[in-house]
PDB file of C-alpha atoms in Angstrom:
ATOM      1  CA  VAL A   5      37.342 -28.833  26.230  1.00  0.00           C
ATOM      2  CA  GLN A   6      34.954 -27.448  23.666  1.00  0.00           C
ATOM      3  CA  LEU A   7      33.648 -30.004  21.236  1.00  0.00           C
ATOM      4  CA  GLN A   8      32.727 -27.421  18.000  1.00  0.00           C
ATOM      5  CA  ALA A   9      30.449 -29.357  15.740  1.00  0.00           C
ATOM      6  CA  SER A  10      29.567 -28.317  12.189  1.00  0.00           C
ATOM      7  CA  GLY A  11      28.091 -29.724   8.875  1.00  0.00           C
ATOM      8  CA  GLY A  12      24.397 -30.392   9.636  1.00  0.00           C
ATOM      9  CA  GLY A  13      21.682 -29.168   7.471  1.00  0.00           C
ATOM     10  CA  LEU A  14      19.055 -30.539   5.159  1.00  0.00           C
ATOM     11  CA  ALA A  15      19.532 -33.212   2.397  1.00  0.00           C
ATOM     12  CA  GLN A  16      16.885 -35.033   0.462  1.00  0.00           C
ATOM     13  CA  ALA A  17      17.001 -38.948   0.406  1.00  0.00           C
ATOM     14  CA  GLY A  18      20.029 -40.684  -0.898  1.00  0.00           C
ATOM     15  CA  GLY A  19      21.892 -37.286  -0.700  1.00  0.00           C
ATOM     16  CA  SER A  20      25.225 -36.844   1.245  1.00  0.00           C
ATOM     17  CA  LEU A  21      26.108 -34.357   3.966  1.00  0.00           C
ATOM     18  CA  ARG A  22      29.544 -34.023   6.175  1.00  0.00           C
ATOM     19  CA  LEU A  23      29.637 -33.247   9.877  1.00  0.00           C
ATOM     20  CA  SER A  24      32.775 -32.043  11.448  1.00  0.00           C
ATOM     21  CA  CYS A  25      34.028 -31.763  15.091  1.00  0.00           C
ATOM     22  CA  ALA A  26      36.953 -29.900  16.800  1.00  0.00           C
ATOM     23  CA  ALA A  27      38.163 -29.968  20.193  1.00  0.00           C
ATOM     24  CA  SER A  28      39.403 -26.867  21.749  1.00  0.00           C
ATOM     25  CA  GLU A  29      42.440 -28.380  23.130  1.00  0.00           C
ATOM     26  CA  ARG A  30      44.470 -31.528  24.015  1.00  0.00           C
ATOM     27  CA  ILE A  31      43.667 -33.785  26.970  1.00  0.00           C
ATOM     28  CA  PHE A  32      45.889 -36.148  28.554  1.00  0.00           C
ATOM     29  CA  ARG A  33      44.914 -39.320  26.535  1.00  0.00           C
ATOM     30  CA  ILE A  34      41.946 -39.665  24.264  1.00  0.00           C
ATOM     31  CA  ALA A  35      40.080 -42.611  24.237  1.00  0.00           C
ATOM     32  CA  SER A  36      37.274 -42.287  21.437  1.00  0.00           C
ATOM     33  CA  MET A  37      35.488 -39.644  19.506  1.00  0.00           C
ATOM     34  CA  GLY A  38      32.646 -40.260  17.751  1.00  0.00           C
ATOM     35  CA  TRP A  39      29.076 -39.361  17.077  1.00  0.00           C
ATOM     36  CA  TYR A  40      25.735 -40.148  18.583  1.00  0.00           C
ATOM     37  CA  ARG A  41      21.932 -39.018  17.169  1.00  0.00           C
ATOM     38  CA  GLN A  42      18.937 -38.424  18.993  1.00  0.00           C
ATOM     39  CA  VAL A  43      15.074 -37.764  18.241  1.00  0.00           C
ATOM     40  CA  PRO A  44      12.661 -36.155  20.262  1.00  0.00           C
ATOM     41  CA  GLY A  45      11.589 -39.014  22.935  1.00  0.00           C
ATOM     42  CA  LYS A  46      14.314 -41.463  22.153  1.00  0.00           C
ATOM     43  CA  GLN A  47      17.664 -42.086  23.979  1.00  0.00           C
ATOM     44  CA  ARG A  48      20.826 -40.485  22.523  1.00  0.00           C
ATOM     45  CA  GLU A  49      22.039 -43.720  20.010  1.00  0.00           C
ATOM     46  CA  LEU A  50      25.912 -44.137  19.424  1.00  0.00           C
ATOM     47  CA  VAL A  51      26.041 -43.782  15.448  1.00  0.00           C
ATOM     48  CA  ALA A  52      29.901 -44.399  15.266  1.00  0.00           C
ATOM     49  CA  ARG A  53      32.993 -44.198  16.761  1.00  0.00           C
ATOM     50  CA  VAL A  54      36.664 -44.893  16.304  1.00  0.00           C
ATOM     51  CA  ALA A  55      39.055 -45.509  19.053  1.00  0.00           C
ATOM     52  CA  SER A  56      42.151 -44.185  19.906  1.00  0.00           C
ATOM     53  CA  ASP A  57      44.160 -47.365  18.203  1.00  0.00           C
ATOM     54  CA  GLY A  58      41.940 -46.915  14.770  1.00  0.00           C
ATOM     55  CA  ASN A  59      39.198 -49.315  15.664  1.00  0.00           C
ATOM     56  CA  THR A  60      35.554 -48.293  14.405  1.00  0.00           C
ATOM     57  CA  TYR A  61      32.216 -48.867  15.417  1.00  0.00           C
ATOM     58  CA  TYR A  62      29.370 -48.392  13.709  1.00  0.00           C
ATOM     59  CA  VAL A  63      25.414 -49.387  14.326  1.00  0.00           C
ATOM     60  CA  ASP A  64      24.022 -51.438  11.972  1.00  0.00           C
ATOM     61  CA  SER A  65      21.429 -49.066  10.433  1.00  0.00           C
ATOM     62  CA  VAL A  66      24.398 -46.846   8.914  1.00  0.00           C
ATOM     63  CA  LYS A  67      27.024 -49.546   7.880  1.00  0.00           C
ATOM     64  CA  GLY A  68      28.215 -49.034   4.618  1.00  0.00           C
ATOM     65  CA  ARG A  69      26.295 -45.611   4.463  1.00  0.00           C
ATOM     66  CA  PHE A  70      28.632 -43.584   6.928  1.00  0.00           C
ATOM     67  CA  ALA A  71      32.305 -43.054   7.518  1.00  0.00           C
ATOM     68  CA  ILE A  72      33.810 -41.816  10.349  1.00  0.00           C
ATOM     69  CA  ALA A  73      37.571 -40.510  10.325  1.00  0.00           C
ATOM     70  CA  ARG A  74      39.848 -39.216  12.785  1.00  0.00           C
ATOM     71  CA  ASP A  75      42.483 -36.678  12.475  1.00  0.00           C
ATOM     72  CA  ASN A  76      44.856 -36.664  15.792  1.00  0.00           C
ATOM     73  CA  ALA A  77      46.979 -33.848  14.510  1.00  0.00           C
ATOM     74  CA  LYS A  78      44.092 -31.441  14.209  1.00  0.00           C
ATOM     75  CA  ASN A  79      42.173 -33.219  17.161  1.00  0.00           C
ATOM     76  CA  THR A  80      39.065 -33.212  14.962  1.00  0.00           C
ATOM     77  CA  VAL A  81      37.108 -36.205  13.795  1.00  0.00           C
ATOM     78  CA  SER A  82      34.270 -36.306  10.986  1.00  0.00           C
ATOM     79  CA  LEU A  83      31.420 -38.077   9.610  1.00  0.00           C
ATOM     80  CA  GLN A  84      31.010 -38.394   6.085  1.00  0.00           C
ATOM     81  CA  MET A  85      27.379 -39.542   5.530  1.00  0.00           C
ATOM     82  CA  THR A  86      25.962 -40.898   2.402  1.00  0.00           C
ATOM     83  CA  SER A  87      22.889 -42.653   0.949  1.00  0.00           C
ATOM     84  CA  LEU A  88      20.797 -40.590   3.299  1.00  0.00           C
ATOM     85  CA  ARG A  89      17.438 -41.740   4.646  1.00  0.00           C
ATOM     86  CA  PRO A  90      14.491 -39.853   6.176  1.00  0.00           C
ATOM     87  CA  GLU A  91      15.531 -42.105   9.637  1.00  0.00           C
ATOM     88  CA  ASP A  92      18.660 -40.844   9.733  1.00  0.00           C
ATOM     89  CA  THR A  93      16.991 -37.351  10.288  1.00  0.00           C
ATOM     90  CA  ALA A  94      18.170 -36.365  14.003  1.00  0.00           C
ATOM     91  CA  VAL A  95      20.202 -34.225  16.194  1.00  0.00           C
ATOM     92  CA  TYR A  96      23.739 -35.275  15.990  1.00  0.00           C
ATOM     93  CA  TYR A  97      26.393 -34.646  19.392  1.00  0.00           C
ATOM     94  CA  CYS A  98      30.069 -34.876  18.865  1.00  0.00           C
ATOM     95  CA  ASN A  99      31.557 -36.907  21.465  1.00  0.00           C
ATOM     96  CA  GLN A 100      34.936 -37.297  23.254  1.00  0.00           C
ATOM     97  CA  GLU A 101      36.058 -39.917  25.714  1.00  0.00           C
ATOM     98  CA  GLY A 102      39.319 -39.440  27.698  1.00  0.00           C
ATOM     99  CA  PHE A 103      41.467 -38.736  30.533  1.00  0.00           C
ATOM    100  CA  THR A 104      42.715 -36.026  31.730  1.00  0.00           C
ATOM    101  CA  ASP A 105      45.230 -37.426  34.027  1.00  0.00           C
ATOM    102  CA  PRO A 106      46.216 -41.080  33.950  1.00  0.00           C
ATOM    103  CA  TRP A 107      43.497 -41.554  36.366  1.00  0.00           C
ATOM    104  CA  SER A 108      40.713 -39.286  35.604  1.00  0.00           C
ATOM    105  CA  ARG A 109      38.116 -40.283  32.762  1.00  0.00           C
ATOM    106  CA  ALA A 110      36.290 -37.470  31.123  1.00  0.00           C
ATOM    107  CA  THR A 111      33.257 -37.462  29.005  1.00  0.00           C
ATOM    108  CA  TYR A 112      32.746 -34.176  26.239  1.00  0.00           C
ATOM    109  CA  TRP A 113      30.023 -33.501  23.963  1.00  0.00           C
ATOM    110  CA  GLY A 114      29.655 -31.090  21.317  1.00  0.00           C
ATOM    111  CA  GLN A 115      26.556 -28.462  21.141  1.00  0.00           C
ATOM    112  CA  GLY A 116      24.655 -30.702  18.362  1.00  0.00           C
ATOM    113  CA  THR A 117      23.665 -30.470  14.905  1.00  0.00           C
ATOM    114  CA  GLN A 118      20.420 -30.996  13.382  1.00  0.00           C
ATOM    115  CA  VAL A 119      20.316 -33.019  10.181  1.00  0.00           C
ATOM    116  CA  THR A 120      17.044 -33.624   8.402  1.00  0.00           C
ATOM    117  CA  VAL A 121      16.655 -35.828   5.598  1.00  0.00           C
ATOM    118  CA  SER A 122      13.553 -35.165   3.376  1.00  0.00           C
ATOM    119  CA  SER A 123      12.061 -38.078   1.283  1.00  0.00           C
TER     120      SER A 123
END
C-alpha cells in the first residue's frame, strides 16, 4: 500500500492549509487513519487520528484548530489546518493502521509533506 500525501507548503501565522492523503489500495480492514508530524531532533508526534468507527483524536495543541476527515469510499484522509502557528511547522506524515487479513496487523506511512508557518 502506498500512501500519497499532498497539500503541504508555506503559510503565514493565522492562515490555513489542507493536507490530503490517498491510499493506493484497500486492505482487509482499516483500523484508523491519521496524521503525525516531526521536527528535527524530536520524536514523531500523533497530531490527529480517525478510527474506523468515526471517533477522532487530536493532540491538545491542535484542538479547535485542526479537523481530520476520512472518506471511506475514496480511501482518503484529510487534515484541515486553520489558525496555524509557527510551532505547527513540521514534516507531516500520513498514517494508516489496519489488518491485511484477520490476524495480521499492518502500518503504512506516507512520504511526508513539509508544512512551514511563518510568523
